[in-house]
CSV table of C-alpha atoms in Angstrom, one decimal:
chain,number,residue,atom,x,y,z
A,1,UNK,CA,36.4,101.9,107.1
A,2,UNK,CA,36.7,105.6,107.9
A,3,UNK,CA,35.0,105.2,111.3
A,4,UNK,CA,37.1,102.2,112.2
A,5,UNK,CA,40.3,104.1,111.4
A,6,UNK,CA,39.1,107.1,113.5
A,7,UNK,CA,38.3,104.8,116.5
A,8,UNK,CA,41.7,103.2,116.2
A,9,UNK,CA,43.5,106.5,116.1
A,10,UNK,CA,41.6,107.9,119.1
A,11,UNK,CA,42.1,104.8,121.1
A,12,UNK,CA,45.8,104.4,120.4
A,13,UNK,CA,47.1,107.0,123.0
A,14,UNK,CA,45.5,104.9,125.7
A,15,UNK,CA,47.3,101.7,124.7
A,16,UNK,CA,50.6,102.9,123.2
A,17,UNK,CA,53.0,105.9,123.3
A,18,UNK,CA,51.7,109.1,121.8
A,19,UNK,CA,53.6,110.2,118.6
A,20,UNK,CA,54.7,108.8,115.3
A,21,UNK,CA,56.0,105.2,115.0
A,22,UNK,CA,59.2,106.3,113.2
A,23,UNK,CA,59.8,110.0,114.2
A,24,UNK,CA,61.6,111.8,111.4
A,25,UNK,CA,62.3,115.4,110.5
A,26,UNK,CA,64.0,116.2,107.2
A,27,UNK,CA,65.1,119.6,105.9
A,28,UNK,CA,63.1,121.6,103.3
A,29,UNK,CA,63.9,120.3,99.9
A,30,UNK,CA,65.5,122.2,97.0
A,31,UNK,CA,64.2,122.5,93.4
A,32,UNK,CA,66.7,119.9,92.1
A,33,UNK,CA,65.0,117.4,94.4
A,34,UNK,CA,62.1,117.2,92.0
A,35,UNK,CA,64.2,115.4,89.4
A,36,UNK,CA,65.6,113.1,92.1
A,37,UNK,CA,62.0,112.3,93.2
A,38,UNK,CA,61.1,111.4,89.6
A,39,UNK,CA,64.0,109.1,89.4
A,40,UNK,CA,63.1,107.6,92.8
A,41,UNK,CA,59.6,107.0,91.6
A,42,UNK,CA,60.8,105.2,88.5
A,43,UNK,CA,63.2,103.1,90.6
A,44,UNK,CA,60.5,102.2,93.1
A,45,UNK,CA,58.1,101.3,90.3
A,46,UNK,CA,60.7,99.1,88.8
A,47,UNK,CA,61.2,97.4,92.2
A,48,UNK,CA,57.5,96.9,92.5
A,49,UNK,CA,57.3,95.4,89.0
A,50,UNK,CA,60.3,93.1,89.7
A,51,UNK,CA,58.8,91.8,93.0
A,52,UNK,CA,55.3,91.3,91.7
A,53,UNK,CA,56.6,89.5,88.5
A,54,UNK,CA,59.0,87.3,90.5
A,55,UNK,CA,56.3,86.4,93.0
A,56,UNK,CA,53.9,84.9,90.5
A,57,UNK,CA,56.7,83.3,88.5
A,58,UNK,CA,57.8,81.5,91.7
A,59,UNK,CA,54.2,80.6,92.4
A,60,UNK,CA,54.0,79.0,88.9
A,61,UNK,CA,57.2,77.2,89.5
A,62,UNK,CA,55.9,75.7,92.7
A,63,UNK,CA,52.7,74.6,90.9
A,64,UNK,CA,54.8,72.6,88.4
A,65,UNK,CA,56.7,70.6,91.1
A,66,UNK,CA,56.0,66.9,91.1
A,67,UNK,CA,55.0,66.9,94.8
A,68,UNK,CA,51.9,67.6,96.7
A,69,UNK,CA,51.2,71.2,97.5
A,70,UNK,CA,51.4,70.5,101.3
A,71,UNK,CA,55.2,70.3,101.0
A,72,UNK,CA,55.6,73.7,99.3
A,73,UNK,CA,55.7,75.7,102.5
A,74,UNK,CA,58.5,73.4,103.8
A,75,UNK,CA,60.6,74.2,100.7
A,76,UNK,CA,59.8,77.9,101.3
A,77,UNK,CA,60.9,77.6,104.9
A,78,UNK,CA,64.3,76.2,103.8
A,79,UNK,CA,64.9,79.2,101.6
A,80,UNK,CA,63.8,81.5,104.5
A,81,UNK,CA,66.1,79.7,106.8
A,82,UNK,CA,69.1,80.1,104.5
A,83,UNK,CA,68.3,83.8,104.0
A,84,UNK,CA,67.9,84.3,107.7
A,85,UNK,CA,71.3,82.7,108.3
A,86,UNK,CA,73.0,85.0,105.8
A,87,UNK,CA,71.1,88.1,107.0
A,88,UNK,CA,69.4,87.6,110.4
A,89,UNK,CA,67.8,91.0,110.4
A,90,UNK,CA,65.7,90.0,107.4
A,91,UNK,CA,63.7,87.7,109.6
A,92,UNK,CA,60.6,88.8,111.5
A,93,UNK,CA,58.3,91.8,111.1
A,94,UNK,CA,61.3,94.1,111.0
A,95,UNK,CA,60.0,97.4,112.4
A,96,UNK,CA,63.3,98.0,114.2
A,97,UNK,CA,65.1,97.4,110.9
A,98,UNK,CA,62.8,99.9,109.1
A,99,UNK,CA,63.5,102.4,111.8
A,100,UNK,CA,67.3,102.0,111.4
A,101,UNK,CA,66.9,102.3,107.6
A,102,UNK,CA,64.9,105.5,107.9
A,103,UNK,CA,67.4,107.0,110.2
A,104,UNK,CA,70.4,105.8,108.1
A,105,UNK,CA,71.8,103.7,110.9
A,106,UNK,CA,72.8,100.9,108.5
A,107,UNK,CA,75.7,101.0,106.0
A,108,UNK,CA,75.0,100.9,102.3
A,109,UNK,CA,76.5,97.4,101.9
A,110,UNK,CA,74.4,96.1,104.8
A,111,UNK,CA,71.3,97.7,103.3
A,112,UNK,CA,72.0,96.1,99.9
A,113,UNK,CA,72.5,92.6,101.5
A,114,UNK,CA,69.3,93.1,103.4
A,115,UNK,CA,67.4,94.2,100.3
A,116,UNK,CA,68.5,91.1,98.3
A,117,UNK,CA,67.9,88.6,101.1
A,118,UNK,CA,64.6,90.0,102.2
A,119,UNK,CA,63.4,90.2,98.5
A,120,UNK,CA,64.2,86.6,97.8
A,121,UNK,CA,62.8,85.4,101.2
A,122,UNK,CA,59.6,87.3,100.8
A,123,UNK,CA,59.0,86.2,97.2
A,124,UNK,CA,59.7,82.5,97.9
A,125,UNK,CA,57.6,82.6,101.1
A,126,UNK,CA,54.5,84.0,99.5
A,127,UNK,CA,55.0,81.9,96.3
A,128,UNK,CA,55.2,78.7,98.3
A,129,UNK,CA,52.1,79.4,100.3
A,130,UNK,CA,53.9,80.2,103.5
A,131,UNK,CA,52.1,82.6,105.8
A,132,UNK,CA,53.5,86.1,105.3
A,133,UNK,CA,52.5,89.7,105.1
A,134,UNK,CA,52.9,92.4,102.4
A,135,UNK,CA,53.0,95.8,104.2
A,136,UNK,CA,56.1,95.4,106.5
A,137,UNK,CA,58.2,93.6,103.9
A,138,UNK,CA,57.5,96.3,101.3
A,139,UNK,CA,58.4,99.0,103.8
A,140,UNK,CA,61.7,97.3,104.5
A,141,UNK,CA,62.5,96.7,100.8
A,142,UNK,CA,61.6,100.2,99.8
A,143,UNK,CA,63.6,101.8,102.6
A,144,UNK,CA,66.5,99.5,101.8
A,145,UNK,CA,66.5,100.6,98.2
A,146,UNK,CA,66.4,104.2,99.4
A,147,UNK,CA,69.5,103.7,101.5
A,148,UNK,CA,71.3,102.1,98.5
A,149,UNK,CA,70.4,104.7,95.9
A,150,UNK,CA,70.1,107.8,98.2
A,151,UNK,CA,73.7,108.8,98.0
A,152,UNK,CA,73.4,109.2,94.2
A,153,UNK,CA,70.4,111.5,94.3
A,154,UNK,CA,71.0,115.2,94.8
A,155,UNK,CA,68.6,117.8,96.3
A,156,UNK,CA,67.8,116.1,99.6
A,157,UNK,CA,69.4,115.0,102.8
A,158,UNK,CA,70.2,111.3,103.4
A,159,UNK,CA,67.2,110.7,105.8
A,160,UNK,CA,64.7,111.7,103.1
A,161,UNK,CA,65.4,109.0,100.5
A,162,UNK,CA,64.6,105.9,102.5
A,163,UNK,CA,61.2,107.4,103.4
A,164,UNK,CA,60.5,108.4,99.8
A,165,UNK,CA,61.5,105.1,98.4
A,166,UNK,CA,59.5,103.2,101.1
A,167,UNK,CA,56.3,105.1,100.3
A,168,UNK,CA,56.8,105.0,96.5
A,169,UNK,CA,57.3,101.2,96.6
A,170,UNK,CA,54.2,100.8,98.7
A,171,UNK,CA,52.1,103.0,96.5
A,172,UNK,CA,53.3,101.5,93.3
A,173,UNK,CA,52.9,97.9,94.4
A,174,UNK,CA,49.4,98.4,95.8
A,175,UNK,CA,48.3,101.0,93.3
A,176,UNK,CA,47.3,103.3,96.1
A,177,UNK,CA,49.6,106.4,96.0
A,178,UNK,CA,47.5,108.6,98.2
A,179,UNK,CA,47.4,105.9,100.8
A,180,UNK,CA,51.2,105.5,100.7
A,181,UNK,CA,51.7,109.3,101.1
A,182,UNK,CA,49.4,109.5,104.1
A,183,UNK,CA,50.9,106.4,105.6
A,184,UNK,CA,54.4,107.8,105.3
A,185,UNK,CA,53.3,111.1,106.9
A,186,UNK,CA,51.4,109.3,109.7
A,187,UNK,CA,54.4,107.2,110.8
A,188,UNK,CA,56.9,110.0,110.6
A,189,UNK,CA,55.0,113.3,111.0
A,190,UNK,CA,57.5,114.8,108.6
A,191,UNK,CA,55.8,117.7,106.9
A,192,UNK,CA,58.8,118.7,104.8
A,193,UNK,CA,58.7,115.3,103.0
A,194,UNK,CA,55.1,115.7,101.7
A,195,UNK,CA,56.1,117.2,98.3
A,196,UNK,CA,58.8,114.6,97.6
A,197,UNK,CA,56.4,111.9,98.7
A,198,UNK,CA,53.7,113.1,96.3
A,199,UNK,CA,56.1,113.3,93.4
A,200,UNK,CA,57.7,109.9,93.9
A,201,UNK,CA,54.5,108.0,94.7
A,202,UNK,CA,52.7,109.4,91.7
A,203,UNK,CA,55.6,108.5,89.4
A,204,UNK,CA,55.9,105.0,90.9
A,205,UNK,CA,52.1,104.5,90.4
A,206,UNK,CA,52.3,105.7,86.8
A,207,UNK,CA,55.2,103.4,86.1
A,208,UNK,CA,53.4,100.3,87.5
A,209,UNK,CA,50.2,101.1,85.6
A,210,UNK,CA,52.2,101.2,82.3
A,211,UNK,CA,54.2,98.0,82.9
A,212,UNK,CA,51.7,95.9,84.9
A,213,UNK,CA,48.1,95.2,84.0
A,214,UNK,CA,47.1,94.6,87.6
A,215,UNK,CA,48.4,95.3,91.2
A,216,UNK,CA,49.8,92.6,93.4
A,217,UNK,CA,46.6,92.6,95.4
A,218,UNK,CA,44.3,91.9,92.4
A,219,UNK,CA,46.7,89.7,90.3
A,220,UNK,CA,45.9,86.5,92.2
A,221,UNK,CA,42.1,87.1,91.9
A,222,UNK,CA,42.5,87.6,88.1
A,223,UNK,CA,44.6,84.5,87.9
A,224,UNK,CA,41.7,82.5,89.3
A,225,UNK,CA,39.5,83.5,86.3
A,226,UNK,CA,37.7,86.6,87.7
A,227,UNK,CA,37.6,89.8,85.6
A,228,UNK,CA,39.3,92.7,87.3
A,229,UNK,CA,38.1,96.2,86.3
A,230,UNK,CA,40.9,98.5,85.1
A,231,UNK,CA,41.5,101.4,87.4
A,232,UNK,CA,41.4,103.9,84.6
A,233,UNK,CA,38.4,102.5,82.8
A,234,UNK,CA,35.7,104.9,81.8
A,235,UNK,CA,32.0,104.0,81.4
A,236,UNK,CA,31.0,105.7,78.1
A,237,UNK,CA,27.4,105.7,79.1
A,238,UNK,CA,28.4,107.8,82.1
A,239,UNK,CA,30.1,110.5,79.9
A,240,UNK,CA,27.0,111.4,77.8
A,241,UNK,CA,23.5,112.6,78.5
A,242,UNK,CA,20.3,111.5,76.8
A,243,UNK,CA,20.0,114.8,74.9
A,244,UNK,CA,23.3,113.9,73.1
A,245,UNK,CA,22.1,110.6,71.7
A,246,UNK,CA,18.3,110.8,71.4
A,247,UNK,CA,16.2,111.0,68.2
A,248,UNK,CA,14.6,114.4,68.0
A,249,UNK,CA,12.3,113.9,65.1
A,250,UNK,CA,9.6,111.6,66.4
A,251,UNK,CA,6.4,110.3,64.7
A,252,UNK,CA,3.6,110.6,67.2
A,253,UNK,CA,-0.1,109.6,67.4
A,254,UNK,CA,-2.6,112.2,68.3
A,255,UNK,CA,-4.6,111.4,71.4
A,256,UNK,CA,-8.0,111.8,69.6
A,257,UNK,CA,-7.1,109.2,67.0
A,258,UNK,CA,-9.3,106.1,67.2
A,259,UNK,CA,-7.8,102.7,67.7
A,260,UNK,CA,-9.0,101.6,64.2
A,261,UNK,CA,-7.4,104.6,62.5
A,262,UNK,CA,-4.2,104.2,64.5
A,263,UNK,CA,-3.9,100.5,63.3
A,264,UNK,CA,-4.6,101.5,59.7
A,265,UNK,CA,-2.3,104.5,59.5
A,266,UNK,CA,0.6,103.6,61.7
A,267,UNK,CA,0.7,99.8,61.9
A,268,UNK,CA,-0.3,99.0,58.3
A,269,UNK,CA,1.9,97.7,55.5
A,270,UNK,CA,4.2,100.8,55.6
A,271,UNK,CA,4.8,100.6,59.4
A,272,UNK,CA,8.0,102.5,60.3
A,273,UNK,CA,8.4,101.7,64.0
A,274,UNK,CA,7.3,99.0,66.4
A,275,UNK,CA,5.7,101.6,68.8
A,276,UNK,CA,4.7,105.2,68.8
A,277,UNK,CA,4.3,107.8,71.6
A,278,UNK,CA,0.8,109.2,72.1
A,279,UNK,CA,0.5,113.0,72.7
A,280,UNK,CA,-2.2,115.5,73.4
A,281,UNK,CA,-1.2,119.1,72.5
A,282,UNK,CA,2.4,118.1,73.0
A,283,UNK,CA,1.8,116.4,76.3
A,284,UNK,CA,3.1,112.9,76.4
A,285,UNK,CA,0.6,110.3,77.5
A,286,UNK,CA,2.1,106.9,76.8
A,287,UNK,CA,3.3,104.5,74.2
A,288,UNK,CA,1.3,102.1,72.1
A,289,UNK,CA,2.3,99.2,69.9
A,290,UNK,CA,0.4,96.8,67.6
A,291,UNK,CA,-0.3,94.2,70.4
A,292,UNK,CA,-2.0,96.8,72.6
A,293,UNK,CA,-4.2,98.2,69.8
A,294,UNK,CA,-5.2,94.8,68.5
A,295,UNK,CA,-6.2,93.7,72.0
A,296,UNK,CA,-8.7,96.6,72.4
A,297,UNK,CA,-9.7,96.7,68.7
A,298,UNK,CA,-11.8,93.6,69.1
A,299,UNK,CA,-14.3,95.3,71.3
A,300,UNK,CA,-13.7,99.1,71.0
A,301,UNK,CA,-12.4,100.0,67.6
A,302,UNK,CA,-13.8,103.6,67.9
A,303,UNK,CA,-12.2,104.2,71.3
A,304,UNK,CA,-9.6,107.0,71.3
A,305,UNK,CA,-6.0,105.8,72.0
A,306,UNK,CA,-5.8,108.4,74.9
A,307,UNK,CA,-8.3,106.3,76.8
A,308,UNK,CA,-5.9,103.4,76.9
A,309,UNK,CA,-3.8,105.1,79.6
A,310,UNK,CA,-4.6,105.3,83.3
A,311,UNK,CA,-3.6,107.9,85.9
A,312,UNK,CA,-0.2,106.4,86.5
A,313,UNK,CA,2.8,108.3,85.1
A,314,UNK,CA,4.4,106.5,82.1
A,315,UNK,CA,8.0,105.5,82.1
A,316,UNK,CA,10.0,108.5,80.7
A,317,UNK,CA,13.5,109.8,80.4
A,318,UNK,CA,14.8,113.4,80.9
A,319,UNK,CA,17.3,115.1,78.6
A,320,UNK,CA,19.9,115.8,81.3
A,321,UNK,CA,20.0,112.2,82.6
A,322,UNK,CA,23.0,110.1,81.8
A,323,UNK,CA,22.8,107.3,79.3
A,324,UNK,CA,23.8,104.9,82.1
A,325,UNK,CA,20.7,105.8,84.1
A,326,UNK,CA,18.4,105.4,81.1
A,327,UNK,CA,20.0,102.1,80.1
A,328,UNK,CA,19.3,100.7,83.6
A,329,UNK,CA,15.7,101.9,83.3
A,330,UNK,CA,15.2,100.2,80.0
A,331,UNK,CA,16.6,97.0,81.5
A,332,UNK,CA,14.5,97.1,84.6
A,333,UNK,CA,11.2,97.8,82.7
A,334,UNK,CA,12.1,95.4,79.8
A,335,UNK,CA,11.6,98.2,77.3
A,336,UNK,CA,13.3,99.0,74.0
A,337,UNK,CA,12.8,102.7,73.9
A,338,UNK,CA,11.8,105.6,76.2
A,339,UNK,CA,10.2,109.0,75.3
A,340,UNK,CA,12.3,112.0,76.4
A,341,UNK,CA,10.3,114.8,78.0
A,342,UNK,CA,11.3,118.3,79.1
A,343,UNK,CA,10.4,117.6,82.7
A,344,UNK,CA,8.1,115.3,84.6
A,345,UNK,CA,5.5,118.0,85.3
A,346,UNK,CA,4.9,119.4,81.8
A,347,UNK,CA,5.7,116.1,79.9
A,348,UNK,CA,6.5,118.0,76.8
A,349,UNK,CA,7.8,115.5,74.3
A,350,UNK,CA,11.3,116.3,73.1
A,351,UNK,CA,12.4,113.1,71.5
A,352,UNK,CA,12.9,109.3,71.8
A,353,UNK,CA,15.9,107.3,73.1
A,354,UNK,CA,16.2,103.6,72.1
A,355,UNK,CA,18.6,100.9,73.0
A,356,UNK,CA,20.3,101.3,69.7
A,357,UNK,CA,21.0,105.0,70.6
A,358,UNK,CA,23.0,103.9,73.7
A,359,UNK,CA,25.6,102.4,71.4
A,360,UNK,CA,26.6,105.9,70.3
A,361,UNK,CA,28.7,106.7,73.4
A,362,UNK,CA,30.7,103.5,72.9
A,363,UNK,CA,31.3,104.5,69.3
A,364,UNK,CA,32.5,107.9,70.4
A,365,UNK,CA,35.0,106.4,72.8
A,366,UNK,CA,36.2,104.0,70.2
A,367,UNK,CA,36.9,106.9,67.8
A,368,UNK,CA,38.8,108.7,70.6
A,369,UNK,CA,41.0,105.7,71.5
A,370,UNK,CA,41.6,104.1,68.1
A,371,UNK,CA,40.7,106.3,65.1
A,372,UNK,CA,42.5,109.3,66.6
A,373,UNK,CA,45.6,107.3,67.3
A,374,UNK,CA,45.7,105.9,63.7
A,375,UNK,CA,45.4,109.3,62.2
A,376,UNK,CA,48.1,110.8,64.4
A,377,UNK,CA,50.6,107.9,64.3
A,378,UNK,CA,54.1,108.7,65.7
A,379,UNK,CA,56.9,106.6,67.0
A,380,UNK,CA,55.7,107.4,70.5
A,381,UNK,CA,51.9,106.9,69.9
A,382,UNK,CA,51.8,103.7,71.9
A,383,UNK,CA,53.4,105.4,74.9
A,384,UNK,CA,51.1,108.4,74.4
A,385,UNK,CA,48.0,106.3,74.4
A,386,UNK,CA,49.1,104.6,77.7
A,387,UNK,CA,49.6,108.0,79.3
A,388,UNK,CA,46.2,109.1,78.0
A,389,UNK,CA,44.5,106.1,79.7
A,390,UNK,CA,46.5,106.9,82.8
């Protein structure tokens, strides 16, 4: 993706005019602009929520119609035609309209009418299955909202707010705030707008994460029955190392012990574990269980257990490896436990990590997310927990 973007950017001057798509230069913002950008982010996030929620409600409404789905786009086309009759500039891709909105060439009442018509047309078009995009309509809707609300926001000139709302709506709807910031900068080359863009896009993203379980781009996939990973999900196995969960007091079998003695002493009526590591002067050699010893006991009862291992290195774990790496190793080798050694060269045995030990990180995460919240219950604990996940 990065290489393709670079090739496109370097090729563009040979095919099109050099320079930004919507050239814009706003003034340096004042400190009061921070509050206005926060409000702009909330408003853009609310617009993203309204559009996404309405889209899938319209889609559900079409699915309940007592007619074949092939007629749905025709119904959507009627709505688009009515909207285009009321507001012709809402038709088409609309890059010229976006440019006029960014440069405040449209009156507030015209921008409001454009916002309402374009919103309804876009939602019905996609909900009915009619071919349509996402990027350009979101840019137009966000910029239109900026023209409508911009006069009420202090701390920035009029040209700033359509750009800020446009990027914040895009970032909130697609759950990609950094992309929206870079996109807005690329199409305008307005350096002074970077800080307002950062504030508004981050706020819009946070708002949509709190009120919507998924973005508009993943909702349809989830509605088809596929599990969508949460953006802020944390793998508890990735947070902890083996040294934090391993068992340090390990019962071992000395390498000089005979097979018969090992069966009698470690696998008798008082057997504590299913398998035991074999060591020679602290050096880990391998792991034996009852099945291995019984197999060789039939012919070589006096053979030392150390002679059961070849030259190949046994499967081991290191104390600084993550639990996720070790869990994968256990699954690949079909094992229930792994000896933990200081390093692969010395093979000094430090402990043992079992599959049951890998439950401990999940328990730790559960205590953080649930037990802590129950102990520190406040009227805002639910909101606080959402922000902690964010």
